[in-house]
Each structure stands twice: as C-alpha cells, then as structure tokens.
Coordinates of C-alpha atoms and ligand atoms in Angstrom, one line a residue:
X1116 CA 71.4 -128.2 -21.4
X1117 CA 68.0 -128.4 -22.3
X1118 CA 66.9 -126.8 -25.4
X1119 CA 63.2 -126.0 -26.0
X1120 CA 62.7 -125.4 -29.5
X1121 CA 58.8 -127.3 -30.6
X1122 CA 58.5 -127.5 -34.4
X1123 CA 56.1 -129.6 -35.4
X1124 CA 57.8 -133.2 -37.2
X1125 CA 57.9 -134.9 -39.9
X1126 CA 54.3 -136.5 -39.6
X1127 CA 53.2 -133.7 -38.5
X1128 CA 54.0 -131.7 -41.7
X1129 CA 52.1 -134.9 -43.1
X1130 CA 49.2 -134.3 -40.9
X1131 CA 48.6 -131.1 -42.1
X1132 CA 49.3 -131.3 -45.6
X1133 CA 47.2 -134.3 -45.8
X1134 CA 44.0 -132.0 -44.3
X1135 CA 44.8 -129.3 -46.4
X1136 CA 44.6 -132.0 -49.8
X1137 CA 41.3 -132.8 -48.4
X1138 CA 39.8 -129.6 -48.1
X1139 CA 40.9 -129.2 -52.1
X1140 CA 39.7 -132.2 -53.3
X1141 CA 36.1 -131.8 -51.6
X1142 CA 34.4 -131.1 -54.4
X1143 CA 35.4 -133.5 -56.6
X1144 CA 35.0 -136.7 -53.9
X1145 CA 34.5 -136.9 -50.5
X1146 CA 35.3 -140.6 -51.1
X1147 CA 39.2 -140.3 -52.0
X1148 CA 39.0 -137.9 -48.8
X1149 CA 37.7 -141.3 -46.9
X1150 CA 40.0 -143.2 -48.0
X1151 CA 42.7 -141.1 -47.9
X1152 CA 42.0 -140.4 -43.5
X1153 CA 42.4 -143.8 -43.5
X1154 CA 45.9 -144.2 -45.3
X1155 CA 47.6 -141.6 -44.1
X1156 CA 49.6 -142.0 -41.4
X1157 CA 47.2 -139.3 -38.2
X1158 CA 49.1 -136.2 -36.7
X1159 CA 50.9 -137.1 -34.0
X1160 CA 49.7 -136.1 -30.6
X1161 CA 52.3 -132.7 -28.8
X1162 CA 53.7 -134.5 -25.8
X1163 CA 52.0 -133.3 -22.7
X1164 CA 55.4 -132.7 -20.5
X1165 CA 58.8 -131.4 -21.4
X1166 CA 62.9 -132.8 -19.3
X1167 CA 62.7 -129.7 -17.8
X1168 CA 59.9 -130.6 -15.9
X1169 CA 61.0 -133.9 -14.1
X1170 CA 62.2 -133.4 -10.3
X1171 CA 64.5 -133.5 -9.1
X1172 CA 66.5 -132.1 -11.1
X1173 CA 69.0 -133.9 -13.1
X1174 CA 72.5 -133.8 -13.3
X1175 CA 72.2 -133.0 -17.0
X1176 CA 70.0 -133.3 -19.6
X1177 CA 68.5 -132.4 -23.3
X1178 CA 65.2 -132.3 -25.5
X1179 CA 65.1 -132.9 -29.0
X1180 CA 62.4 -132.3 -31.5
X1181 CA 61.2 -134.9 -32.6
X1182 CA 59.0 -137.7 -31.4
X1183 CA 58.5 -140.9 -29.8
X1184 CA 55.4 -142.7 -29.8
X1185 CA 54.9 -145.4 -27.5
X1186 CA 52.0 -147.6 -28.1
X1187 CA 50.1 -150.6 -27.6
X1188 CA 52.4 -152.2 -29.9
X1189 CA 55.4 -151.5 -27.7
X1190 CA 57.3 -153.9 -27.0
X1191 CA 59.6 -154.0 -23.7
X1192 CA 63.1 -155.5 -23.7
X1193 CA 65.8 -156.0 -21.1
X1194 CA 69.4 -157.6 -21.5
X1195 CA 69.3 -159.4 -17.8
X1196 CA 66.9 -161.4 -16.3
X1197 CA 67.1 -159.7 -13.3
X1198 CA 65.2 -157.1 -14.2
X1199 CA 61.9 -159.0 -14.7
X1200 CA 60.7 -156.6 -11.2
X1201 CA 61.2 -153.7 -13.1
X1202 CA 60.0 -154.5 -16.0
X1203 CA 56.7 -156.2 -13.7
X1204 CA 56.9 -152.2 -12.3
X1205 CA 57.0 -150.3 -15.3
X1206 CA 54.5 -151.9 -17.3
X1207 CA 51.8 -151.6 -14.6
X1208 CA 53.0 -147.9 -14.4
X1209 CA 52.1 -147.8 -18.4
X1210 CA 49.1 -149.6 -18.0
X1211 CA 48.1 -146.9 -14.9
X1212 CA 48.7 -144.4 -17.0
X1213 CA 47.5 -145.2 -20.0
X1214 CA 45.0 -147.9 -19.7
X1215 CA 47.0 -150.7 -21.5
X1216 CA 50.2 -152.8 -21.0
X1217 CA 53.1 -153.3 -23.3
X1218 CA 53.8 -156.8 -24.1
X1219 CA 57.5 -157.9 -23.2
X1220 CA 60.3 -159.8 -25.4
X1221 CA 62.3 -162.0 -23.9
X1222 CA 64.9 -161.6 -26.2
X1223 CA 66.9 -159.1 -26.2
X1224 CA 67.6 -158.6 -30.3
X1225 CA 64.3 -159.1 -31.2
X1226 CA 62.8 -155.8 -33.5
X1227 CA 60.3 -153.8 -32.9
X1228 CA 58.2 -150.9 -34.2
X1229 CA 59.4 -149.0 -31.3
X1230 CA 60.5 -150.0 -27.3
X1231 CA 61.0 -149.0 -23.9
X1232 CA 65.2 -150.8 -23.1
X1233 CA 66.2 -151.9 -19.6
X1234 CA 69.6 -152.4 -19.9
X1235 CA 72.4 -152.9 -16.8
X1236 CA 75.7 -152.8 -17.9
X1237 CA 78.1 -153.8 -14.4
X1238 CA 81.0 -150.7 -13.9
X1239 CA 82.7 -149.8 -10.8
X1240 CA 82.8 -146.1 -11.2
X1241 CA 79.8 -145.0 -10.8
X1242 CA 77.2 -144.2 -8.0
X1243 CA 75.2 -147.2 -7.6
X1244 CA 72.0 -145.4 -8.5
X1245 CA 73.2 -143.7 -11.3
X1246 CA 71.3 -143.6 -15.0
X1247 CA 71.0 -142.9 -18.6
X1248 CA 68.6 -142.4 -20.1
X1249 CA 68.0 -141.8 -24.1
X1250 CA 65.4 -141.4 -26.0
X1251 CA 65.3 -141.6 -29.6
X1252 CA 62.1 -141.7 -32.5
X1253 CA 62.3 -146.1 -31.8
X1254 CA 63.4 -146.7 -28.4
X1255 CA 63.4 -145.1 -24.7
X1256 CA 67.1 -146.8 -23.7
X1257 CA 67.4 -146.5 -20.2
X1258 CA 70.5 -147.8 -18.2
X1259 CA 72.7 -148.5 -15.6
X1260 CA 75.0 -150.2 -13.5
X1261 CA 72.4 -151.4 -11.1
X1262 CA 68.8 -152.3 -10.6
X1263 CA 68.4 -149.6 -8.3
X1264 CA 69.5 -147.0 -11.4
X1265 CA 66.9 -148.4 -14.0
X1266 CA 64.1 -147.5 -11.2
X1267 CA 65.6 -144.2 -10.5
X1268 CA 65.6 -143.8 -14.3
X1269 CA 61.6 -145.4 -15.2
X1270 CA 60.5 -142.5 -12.3
X1271 CA 62.3 -139.6 -15.3
X1272 CA 60.4 -142.0 -17.4
X1273 CA 57.3 -141.5 -15.3
X1274 CA 57.4 -137.5 -15.6
X1275 CA 57.7 -138.0 -19.1
X1276 CA 54.2 -139.5 -19.1
X1277 CA 51.5 -137.9 -19.0
X1278 CA 48.9 -138.1 -16.1
X1279 CA 46.5 -141.0 -15.9
X1280 CA 43.9 -138.2 -16.1
X1281 CA 45.9 -136.8 -19.2
X1282 CA 45.8 -140.0 -20.8
X1283 CA 41.9 -140.8 -20.0
X1284 CA 40.8 -137.5 -22.6
X1285 CA 43.5 -139.5 -25.0
X1286 CA 42.2 -137.8 -28.6
X1287 CA 44.7 -139.5 -31.0
X1288 CA 43.5 -143.2 -30.0
X1289 CA 46.6 -145.5 -27.9
X1290 CA 49.2 -143.5 -29.1
X1291 CA 51.1 -141.5 -26.1
X1292 CA 54.9 -139.8 -27.7
X1293 CA 57.4 -138.3 -25.7
X1294 CA 60.4 -135.7 -26.7
X1295 CA 63.8 -137.9 -27.9
X1296 CA 66.2 -136.5 -25.9
X1297 CA 68.7 -137.5 -23.0
X1298 CA 68.8 -137.4 -19.0
X1299 CA 72.0 -138.4 -17.0
X1300 CA 71.8 -138.7 -13.5
X1301 CA 73.4 -139.8 -10.5
X1302 CA 71.9 -138.3 -6.5
X1303 CA 74.6 -136.2 -4.3
X1304 CA 73.4 -137.8 -1.8
X1305 CA 73.1 -141.7 -0.3
X1306 CA 70.6 -141.6 1.9
X1307 CA 67.8 -139.4 0.7
X1308 CA 65.2 -140.1 3.9
X1309 CA 61.2 -139.3 4.9
X1310 CA 59.6 -140.5 8.2
X1311 CA 56.0 -141.2 8.8
X1312 CA 54.9 -140.8 12.4
X1313 CA 52.8 -144.1 13.1
X1314 CA 52.2 -143.1 17.0
X1315 CA 51.0 -139.5 17.3
X1316 CA 48.8 -140.5 14.0
X1317 CA 48.2 -144.4 12.6
X1318 CA 47.7 -144.6 8.5
X1319 CA 46.2 -148.1 7.6
X1320 CA 48.8 -150.1 5.2
X1321 CA 47.5 -149.2 2.1
X1322 CA 47.8 -146.0 2.9
X1323 CA 51.3 -146.0 3.7
X1324 CA 51.7 -147.7 0.3
X1325 CA 50.4 -144.7 -1.1
X1326 CA 52.8 -142.7 1.2
X1327 CA 56.0 -145.3 0.1
X1328 CA 55.0 -144.8 -3.7
X1329 CA 55.5 -141.1 -3.4
X1330 CA 58.7 -141.6 -1.9
X1331 CA 59.4 -143.2 -5.0
X1332 CA 58.1 -140.8 -7.6
X1333 CA 61.0 -138.3 -6.0
X1334 CA 63.8 -140.8 -6.3
X1335 CA 64.1 -140.9 -2.3
X1336 CA 65.8 -144.5 -1.6
X1337 CA 64.7 -144.6 2.8
X1338 CA 61.5 -144.8 4.3
X1339 CA 61.8 -144.0 8.5
X1340 CA 59.1 -145.4 10.0
X1341 CA 58.4 -143.9 13.4
X1342 CA 56.0 -146.8 15.5
X1343 CA 56.1 -145.5 18.8
X1344 CA 56.1 -143.3 20.9
X1345 CA 54.1 -141.4 24.6
X1346 CA 50.5 -141.9 22.6
X1347 CA 51.0 -145.4 20.6
X1348 CA 52.2 -148.6 19.9
X1349 CA 52.0 -149.8 16.8
X1350 CA 54.1 -153.0 16.0
X1351 CA 53.0 -156.6 17.1
X1352 CA 55.6 -158.4 19.0
X1353 CA 55.8 -161.6 20.1
X1354 CA 55.2 -162.9 24.1
X1355 CA 54.4 -159.3 24.8
X1356 CA 50.5 -158.5 23.4
X1357 CA 49.7 -155.7 26.1
X1358 CA 51.6 -153.8 23.8
X1359 CA 49.6 -153.8 21.2
X1360 CA 46.5 -154.5 23.5
X1361 CA 46.5 -151.6 25.7
X1362 CA 49.6 -150.0 23.7
X1363 CA 48.1 -149.5 20.7
X1364 CA 44.1 -147.7 21.6
X1365 CA 45.9 -144.1 21.9
X1366 CA 47.2 -141.5 19.2
X1367 CA 46.9 -138.0 19.1
X1368 CA 42.8 -137.0 20.2
X1369 CA 41.9 -140.6 19.8
X1370 CA 41.4 -142.5 23.2
X1371 CA 40.0 -145.4 21.5
X1372 CA 42.1 -146.0 18.1
X1373 CA 40.9 -149.9 16.5
X1374 CA 43.1 -152.3 15.6
X1375 CA 46.0 -149.0 15.0
X1376 CA 48.7 -151.4 14.8
X1377 CA 50.6 -153.5 12.4
X1378 CA 50.8 -157.7 12.9
X1379 CA 54.5 -158.7 11.7
X1380 CA 53.2 -159.9 8.7
X1381 CA 51.5 -156.7 7.8
X1382 CA 55.5 -155.2 8.9
X1383 CA 56.7 -157.6 6.3
X1384 CA 54.5 -157.0 3.8
X1385 CA 55.0 -153.4 3.8
X1386 CA 59.0 -153.7 4.1
X1387 CA 58.7 -155.7 1.5
X1388 CA 56.7 -153.3 -0.8
X1389 CA 59.5 -150.3 -0.2
X1390 CA 62.2 -152.9 -1.0
X1391 CA 60.0 -153.4 -4.7
X1392 CA 60.7 -149.4 -4.8
X1393 CA 64.7 -149.2 -3.4
X1394 CA 63.3 -148.2 -0.8
X1395 CA 65.0 -149.4 2.1
X1396 CA 63.1 -149.3 5.9
X1397 CA 64.4 -148.2 9.1
X1398 CA 62.4 -149.0 12.0
X1399 CA 62.0 -146.7 15.3
X1400 CA 61.6 -147.8 18.5
X1401 CA 61.5 -144.7 20.6
X1402 CA 64.1 -145.3 23.9
X1403 CA 64.2 -144.2 26.7
X1404 CA 62.3 -141.5 26.6
X1405 CA 58.5 -141.5 24.1
X1406 CA 57.8 -144.8 26.0
X1407 CA 54.1 -143.6 27.9
X1408 CA 52.1 -146.3 25.1
X1409 CA 54.7 -149.3 26.5
X1410 CA 54.7 -148.5 30.5
X1411 CA 50.6 -148.1 30.3
X1412 CA 50.9 -152.1 29.0
X1413 CA 53.7 -153.0 31.0
X1414 CA 53.9 -150.3 34.1
X1415 CA 55.1 -153.3 36.8
X1416 CA 57.8 -154.1 34.3
X1417 CA 58.8 -150.5 32.8
X1418 CA 57.9 -147.8 34.9
X1419 CA 59.2 -147.3 38.0
X1420 CA 56.4 -145.0 40.3
X1421 CA 54.9 -148.3 40.9
X1422 CA 51.3 -146.4 40.2
X1423 CA 50.6 -146.7 36.4
X1424 CA 51.0 -143.2 33.7
X1425 CA 47.7 -141.8 32.6
X1426 CA 46.7 -143.7 29.8
X1427 CA 45.3 -143.6 27.2
X1428 CA 47.2 -140.1 26.5
X1429 CA 45.8 -138.1 23.7
X1430 CA 48.0 -134.6 24.5
X1431 CA 50.8 -133.5 22.7
X1432 CA 53.8 -132.8 25.3
X1433 CA 56.8 -134.3 24.5
X1434 CA 60.0 -134.9 27.7
X1435 CA 57.0 -136.6 29.7
X1436 CA 58.5 -140.7 29.8
X1437 CA 61.9 -142.9 30.3
X1438 CA 62.3 -146.4 31.1
X1439 CA 62.5 -147.5 34.6
X1440 CA 67.0 -147.6 34.3
X1441 CA 66.8 -149.7 37.6
X1442 CA 64.6 -152.2 36.7
X1443 CA 66.8 -154.8 34.1
X1444 CA 63.8 -155.7 33.0
X1445 CA 63.5 -152.5 30.5
X1446 CA 66.4 -155.1 29.1
X1447 CA 64.5 -158.0 28.2
X1448 CA 61.9 -155.9 26.8
X1449 CA 64.5 -153.9 24.3
X1450 CA 65.7 -156.9 23.0
X1451 CA 62.7 -158.7 22.5
X1452 CA 61.2 -155.6 20.9
X1453 CA 64.3 -155.9 18.3
X1454 CA 64.5 -159.7 18.6
X1455 CA 60.5 -159.4 16.4
X1456 CA 61.8 -157.0 14.1
X1457 CA 65.3 -157.2 12.9
X1458 CA 64.9 -160.2 11.2
X1459 CA 61.7 -158.8 8.9
X1460 CA 64.3 -155.9 8.9
X1461 CA 65.7 -155.3 5.0
X1462 CA 67.9 -152.8 5.7
X1463 CA 71.3 -152.4 7.9
X1464 CA 70.0 -149.7 10.5
X1465 CA 67.3 -150.2 13.4
X1466 CA 66.2 -146.6 14.8
X1467 CA 66.0 -145.2 18.1
X1468 CA 65.0 -142.5 18.4
X1469 CA 67.2 -141.1 21.5
X1470 CA 66.2 -137.4 22.2
X1471 CA 63.5 -135.7 24.5
X1472 CA 64.6 -137.8 28.1
X1473 CA 62.8 -136.0 31.4
X1474 CA 65.1 -134.0 33.0
X1475 CA 65.3 -136.3 35.6
X1476 CA 66.8 -138.9 33.6
X1477 CA 70.8 -138.9 34.7
X1478 CA 73.2 -138.9 32.1
X1479 CA 75.2 -142.1 33.0
X1480 CA 72.1 -144.2 33.1
X1481 CA 71.2 -142.4 29.7
X1482 CA 74.6 -143.9 28.7
X1483 CA 74.5 -147.2 29.6
X1484 CA 70.8 -148.0 28.4
X1485 CA 72.0 -146.9 24.9
X1486 CA 75.5 -148.5 25.0
X1487 CA 73.4 -152.1 25.2
X1488 CA 70.9 -151.4 23.0
X1489 CA 73.4 -150.7 20.1
X1490 CA 75.3 -154.1 22.1
X1491 CA 71.6 -155.9 21.4
X1492 CA 71.4 -154.1 18.2
X1493 CA 74.0 -155.8 16.8
X1494 CA 73.7 -158.6 18.9
X1495 CA 70.9 -158.5 16.0
X1496 CA 72.5 -158.0 12.6
X1497 CA 71.6 -154.6 12.9
X1498 CA 73.3 -151.2 13.0
X1499 CA 71.8 -148.1 15.8
X1500 CA 70.8 -144.9 14.3
X1501 CA 69.6 -141.8 16.6
X1502 CA 69.4 -138.1 17.5
X1503 CA 72.7 -136.5 17.6
X1504 CA 71.2 -135.2 20.4
X1505 CA 71.6 -137.1 23.1
X1506 CA 72.9 -139.5 21.4
X1507 CA 76.1 -137.1 20.4
X1508 CA 76.8 -137.4 24.8
X1509 CA 77.5 -141.6 24.7
X1510 CA 81.2 -142.3 24.5
X1511 CA 82.2 -145.5 23.0
X1512 CA 79.4 -145.8 21.0
X1513 CA 81.2 -147.4 17.6
X1514 CA 81.8 -145.7 14.4
X1515 CA 78.7 -147.8 12.5
X1516 CA 76.6 -145.6 14.8
X1517 CA 73.9 -143.2 12.6
X1518 CA 73.6 -139.7 14.1
X1519 CA 70.4 -137.4 12.8
X1520 CA 70.5 -133.8 13.5
X1521 CA 67.7 -131.5 14.2
X1522 CA 69.2 -128.9 16.6
X1523 CA 68.5 -125.3 13.6
X1524 CA 71.6 -123.3 15.6
X1525 CA 74.8 -123.1 13.3
X1526 CA 76.4 -123.4 16.1
X1527 CA 75.1 -125.5 18.8
X1528 CA 76.0 -128.9 18.3
X1529 CA 78.2 -130.2 20.5
X1530 CA 76.2 -133.9 20.1
X1531 CA 76.6 -133.3 16.7
X1532 CA 79.5 -132.1 17.0
X1533 CA 81.4 -135.7 19.2
X1534 CA 79.6 -137.7 17.0
X1535 CA 81.7 -136.9 13.9
X1536 CA 84.7 -136.2 15.8
X1537 CA 84.1 -139.9 17.1
X1538 CA 84.0 -140.5 12.9
X1539 CA 80.1 -141.4 12.6
X1540 CA 78.0 -140.3 9.6
X1541 CA 75.5 -137.6 9.9
X1542 CA 72.0 -137.3 8.4
X1543 CA 70.8 -133.5 8.3
X1544 CA 66.9 -133.3 9.2
X1545 CA 67.4 -129.1 10.9
X1546 CA 64.0 -128.7 11.8
X1547 CA 63.6 -125.6 10.1
X1548 CA 64.5 -126.0 6.9
X1549 CA 63.0 -130.6 6.7
X1550 CA 60.4 -131.1 9.6
X1551 CA 57.5 -131.0 7.1
X1552 CA 54.8 -130.5 10.1
X1553 CA 56.2 -127.6 10.1
X1554 CA 53.1 -124.0 9.0
X1555 CA 53.8 -122.9 5.5
X1556 CA 53.0 -119.9 6.8
X1557 CA 51.0 -118.3 9.8
X1558 CA 47.8 -119.3 8.1
X1559 CA 48.7 -122.8 7.3
X1560 CA 45.7 -125.0 9.5
X1561 CA 47.3 -127.9 10.4
X1562 CA 51.2 -128.4 11.4
X1563 CA 53.7 -126.3 14.2
X1564 CA 55.4 -123.8 14.6
X1565 CA 57.9 -124.5 17.3
X1566 CA 61.1 -124.7 15.0
X1567 CA 59.5 -121.5 13.0
X1568 CA 57.6 -121.2 9.3
X1569 CA 59.2 -123.7 6.3
X1570 CA 57.7 -122.1 3.7
X1571 CA 58.3 -123.7 -0.3
X1572 CA 61.2 -121.1 -0.5
X1573 CA 62.4 -121.5 2.7
X1574 CA 63.0 -126.0 2.9
X1575 CA 64.1 -125.2 -0.3
X1576 CA 67.2 -122.6 0.1
X1577 CA 69.4 -124.3 2.1
X1578 CA 73.0 -126.0 1.6
X1579 CA 73.3 -129.5 4.1
X1580 CA 77.3 -129.4 4.3
X1581 CA 76.5 -125.6 5.7
X1582 CA 74.4 -125.5 8.2
X1583 CA 76.5 -126.7 11.0
X1584 CA 80.0 -125.5 11.6
X1585 CA 82.3 -128.3 12.1
X1586 CA 79.7 -130.7 9.9
X1587 CA 81.2 -131.3 6.3
X1588 CA 80.2 -132.7 2.4
X1589 CA 82.1 -135.8 3.9
X1590 CA 79.9 -136.6 7.4
X1591 CA 76.7 -135.9 5.4
X1592 CA 74.9 -139.1 4.8
X1593 CA 72.7 -137.8 3.2
X1594 CA 68.8 -135.7 4.9
X1595 CA 65.4 -136.9 5.8
X1596 CA 62.0 -135.4 5.8
X1597 CA 60.3 -136.3 8.7
X1598 CA 56.2 -135.9 9.2
X1599 CA 55.5 -135.5 12.7
X1600 CA 51.9 -136.4 13.2
X1601 CA 50.8 -134.1 15.8
X1602 CA 48.5 -132.0 13.7
X1603 CA 47.7 -134.9 11.3
X1604 CA 44.0 -136.8 11.0
X1605 CA 44.4 -138.6 7.9
X1606 CA 45.6 -138.7 4.6
X1607 CA 44.5 -135.5 3.3
X1608 CA 46.2 -134.3 6.2
X1609 CA 49.2 -135.7 5.6
X1610 CA 49.5 -134.9 1.6
X1611 CA 48.5 -131.1 2.2
X1612 CA 51.9 -130.9 4.7
X1613 CA 53.7 -133.4 2.3
X1614 CA 53.3 -131.3 -1.0
X1615 CA 54.5 -130.1 -2.2
X1616 CA 57.6 -129.4 0.3
X1617 CA 58.3 -133.5 -0.4
X1618 CA 59.7 -132.2 -4.2
X1619 CA 61.8 -129.5 -1.9
X1620 CA 63.5 -131.7 0.2
X1621 CA 64.3 -134.8 -2.8
X1622 CA 65.5 -131.8 -4.7
X1623 CA 68.1 -130.2 -2.0
X1624 CA 69.1 -134.3 -1.8
X1625 CA 69.6 -135.2 -5.5
X1626 CA 70.5 -132.7 -7.1
X1627 CA 74.2 -130.7 -7.3
X1628 CA 74.2 -127.7 -4.8
X1629 CA 75.6 -125.2 -8.0
X1630 CA 73.0 -126.3 -10.1
X1631 CA 70.0 -125.7 -7.7
X1632 CA 68.3 -122.3 -8.1
X1633 CA 64.8 -121.2 -6.8
X1634 CA 63.2 -119.1 -9.7
X1635 CA 63.5 -122.5 -12.0
X1636 CA 62.8 -125.0 -8.9
X1637 CA 59.4 -123.0 -9.0
X1638 CA 59.0 -123.6 -12.6
X1639 CA 59.2 -127.5 -12.4
X1640 CA 56.8 -127.3 -9.4
X1641 CA 54.7 -126.0 -11.1
X1642 CA 54.2 -128.1 -13.6
X1643 CA 54.7 -130.9 -11.0
X1644 CA 52.2 -129.4 -8.5
X1645 CA 49.5 -129.1 -11.7
X1646 CA 50.1 -132.8 -13.1
X1647 CA 50.3 -133.8 -8.9
X1648 CA 46.0 -132.5 -8.7
X1649 CA 45.2 -134.1 -11.8
X1650 CA 45.5 -136.7 -9.9
X1651 CA 43.1 -135.7 -6.4
X1652 CA 46.3 -135.6 -4.4
X1653 CA 45.6 -132.8 -1.7
X1654 CA 48.8 -130.0 -2.3
X1655 CA 49.3 -127.8 -0.6
X1656 CA 49.0 -124.4 -3.0
X1657 CA 51.5 -121.8 -2.9
X1658 CA 50.8 -119.0 -1.9
Ligands
TNX1826 C1 60.1 -132.6 18.1 S1 63.2 -133.3 17.2 C2 60.3 -134.6 18.3 C3 59.0 -135.0 18.2 C4 58.6 -133.9 17.4 C5 58.5 -132.9 17.2 C6 57.1 -132.5 15.9 C7 62.4 -134.4 17.6 C8 63.6 -136.2 17.3 N1 61.8 -135.3 18.3 O1 58.7 -135.4 19.3 O2 57.2 -134.1 17.4 O3 59.4 -132.0 17.5 O4 57.9 -131.2 15.1

C-alpha cells in the first residue's frame, strides 16, 4: 500500500548545496552569489497533500518519493476530443486552486516539460467509473474507459493539490508539487446518492450548485432532488400556475417564502450542472402523501373535504395529507407534472416518495394509485423509484422499479423483502446510519433524533450488505444519504449537517468493505476537514 517515506529529492539537495556554497563565498563576492541564486534551480516546494489522505479510500495506491511539478508551462493533453468538457473542468479547477490556467494541446504527442494527460481507453471489463492515475516526475496520467471515470480520477488529483487558500501563500512562485505515485480505483456501488429536501427549506440555484460541487468532490453520482412536500411545492408546472403562486409560499418556520421555487429553465440548468459532473439528477414528486402544498393550491381538484387545508403550513408533522383518490383529476395532475419534468430530466428515474400516508388511506386505493403512477412515468420514458415502505405493499410493479429502504431495524422489512422477491433493486438509506439530518449527539443544536444520534463513527461503521436479513450485496444498487430540511435555515446549517458525514458515507459507498477501518479513516478525515475549514466550509468538528 502507501509508502510515506519523504526524502528531499535531487533538486532539493541541489538547492541546499547552493545555499551552503553561497554562505561560503559570501565574503569573497556577493555579486557571484546573486548570479548563482538566479541561475540555479530553486528548491521545489514540498507537496501539501499525501496519497493516504484521499477520501473515499482508493482501492489501491502507492506513493513515491519524487515530485511532479505543476507550473504555468505545464500542458493539458488528451487522446480523445470527447474529453473536452473534462479538460475545461480540470482547467477551471487548476485556476481556482492555483490561480493560473494551463495551456491545452490538441496533439497528444506534443512535448512539454510537464503535462497532465487524460486518456480514454475503451475496455469492456472495467467498471464504468474505474480510473487509474500514474504520477511521474514528468507527467500525470489519468486513464479510464469512460468520461465519468476520468472525472472521478480528476477528483483524486484535486485532493492532491493544495486548497485555494494554501496556494495564495505559495512562497515558491507558480510551482506546485505532487508526490509521484499510482492510484488504481473503482467504486463498490453503482449508485452513490445524496438527497436534498428543498421543500422544508428552500435553497437558491447557486446553493444547490454548491452542494452538487461537494458531491462531485467525494465521487457521489446521484443527486436526489426532493422537490415537493407538505411545506412547499418547488417546481414550475405549465397549466398549474397556483402550484408556485400559492404552493411555493411556505416552508418550515416561514409563512411567506418569496420566489421559493425553480422555473423549468432553472431546473434544466441544475440538471445540466449535475450532468457535467457525471451526477444523475433524480427529481422527486412526493405522492400520494406529503401533498399539502399541492392541495392548498388546488383544493377543489386534489382535496376531498370540500374545505381548504390549513395553509401556509410551517410545521414539521408527517402523515398529514394524501391526494383524494375518488377524484380522477389527481391522475391528470400527476401526468401533467411528469410530462413537464421528464423531458428535462436526463437520468432514467422519477422518484415518487410514496411513504407516510395518513392512517385513513386505504391500501387498495394506494395500490391502484401507484400502479397508475408507474404507468404514467413509464409512458414518459422513465422508471419509478420510491420508498420500499410503502411501495413494497404494491404487488404487480415491474422489475425496473427501484426501491429505497429507510427502516432502522434488522428484521423488519417486509416491504423491502417483497420488492427484493419481485426482482427490484434496492438503494439502502437506513435512517440511523445515513440520515444527515440526525443530530451527531445530544449537544448538537441542529437536527432531529427520532432514529437516534448519528455521529461520524456510527455513520461509518456499517455494511449495507448486512443491514437487513435477506437483503444482500446482489440486491443492492447502492446507498443514499438524505438531508431532510426540518431544522435547516441556511446553507451554513446544511454544511454543518453534511460535513463530515458526507465523507463518511462516500467511503461506505465507494471503498471495499474489507479495507475500511475507522481509525485510518479518521486520519484521512482530519486532513480533509482541515482543507474544508481552510476553504470556509462550516464543518461540524468532532468531539
Ligand atoms: C422521515 S423516512 C421522512 C421525512 C422526514 C424525515 C426526518 C422518510 C421517507 N420520510 O418525511 O423529513 O424522516 O428525518
């Protein structure tokens, strides 16, 4: 594995010899010494990061003793034109971190003193997100069989570069060094997700993008966008203007949330932003429960009681609403919503939530609604995703429906097991391990505690494949970490709950189970937390 031997390299020795010589000749000729200073190479700055601090832990890595130097004269090259977006991303990253952009070459064979090479090499065997990174004194090569693999490799490189604040203090001019070495890496799970609840707390487009950038850094590849809930409807739907003019106006603790929704244009922009980071966006329209905001907008069409539901709703109760099953308009409503969103969604899934309906909801009504909802989603070219609790009670759903499991008990989960028996794959989100909105401990001001406390060690120490009896590695597509918004008031609050558990769960999703040890993770985490703090991210520090 990694070798941490850090010895000065040849150029550094040269630098030291030069200093001694200068001291020796000082009395004889100051001018000669000045001449020496400018002619001899400066000692290279020591790399700021080591391979053993990369999160999530790569499958294998090895650190050498020499240095690669990145300077404004380094060149970015690639062997395939389709990598242009990754080149642009890499260059923006270098600019943001080091303050200069690198020249790019359209010829792979052009020589340069040092280069960063992105190499696409088709292969049928490898995982589609696998990548290799080889760093020599002359170049950094990142190779993969897909653009996504190259992108994941760029994230490992990012963690070997300094943070933007470190680079501002660069004493050696425009030279940055990285240890020579090798990384060979691929993910454990194909689905590594994060969920953002923009209904209970609304986030601006820029804030959403900031969070998507955090996901990219730790190699997440799914952004589950919880767009609707009792407290607020957050997406414009043509033909249903009151969903936004009325339904978007509240949030938890807020009676008059102004402009608290995304236009379809903004939605498409967020999808594209995620796509550029090889992150699939899964929109969620929570039904048939969690629909107070939609009902308040159209009580005559979606609500049974002939009255109006209490609105705005700023509380945090669940199981308080359901669509009115005896009204056929609910299907037009659902169809129009899916018809608006599906064509702007590049990923294959639309999430329907589907849990926590009020007690009065009849199982047969629920089943009929979900079967028709599945049909509507399929008719718009997408697949359905929903919580196993209660989607697992619906017999007759096709195999391509994806179930998401939140229960915290080991022998609980009839609904999840039903879905497994039906051939559906499962995304594991056991609340006690993955919920980012749980308090870390009793002293945490933000967060809920209905599923217990979720400190860093607790969120690290679990194996998705042994959480539920009968749900094994083969049934599991991946894991997801939801950030519910009941106690969030700002991006800073969200960061406090996200960090550092986003890193913990990134490693659960990416790294081989047998190589994960909490002690060594803590060392990696300490270094990452230092970097995040330097950048001003509001990280919860461990006790
Ligand atoms: C459960 S588990 C919920 C959400 C809450 C969350 C708070 C599940 C699918 N639903 O409605 O916001 O707990 O932790």
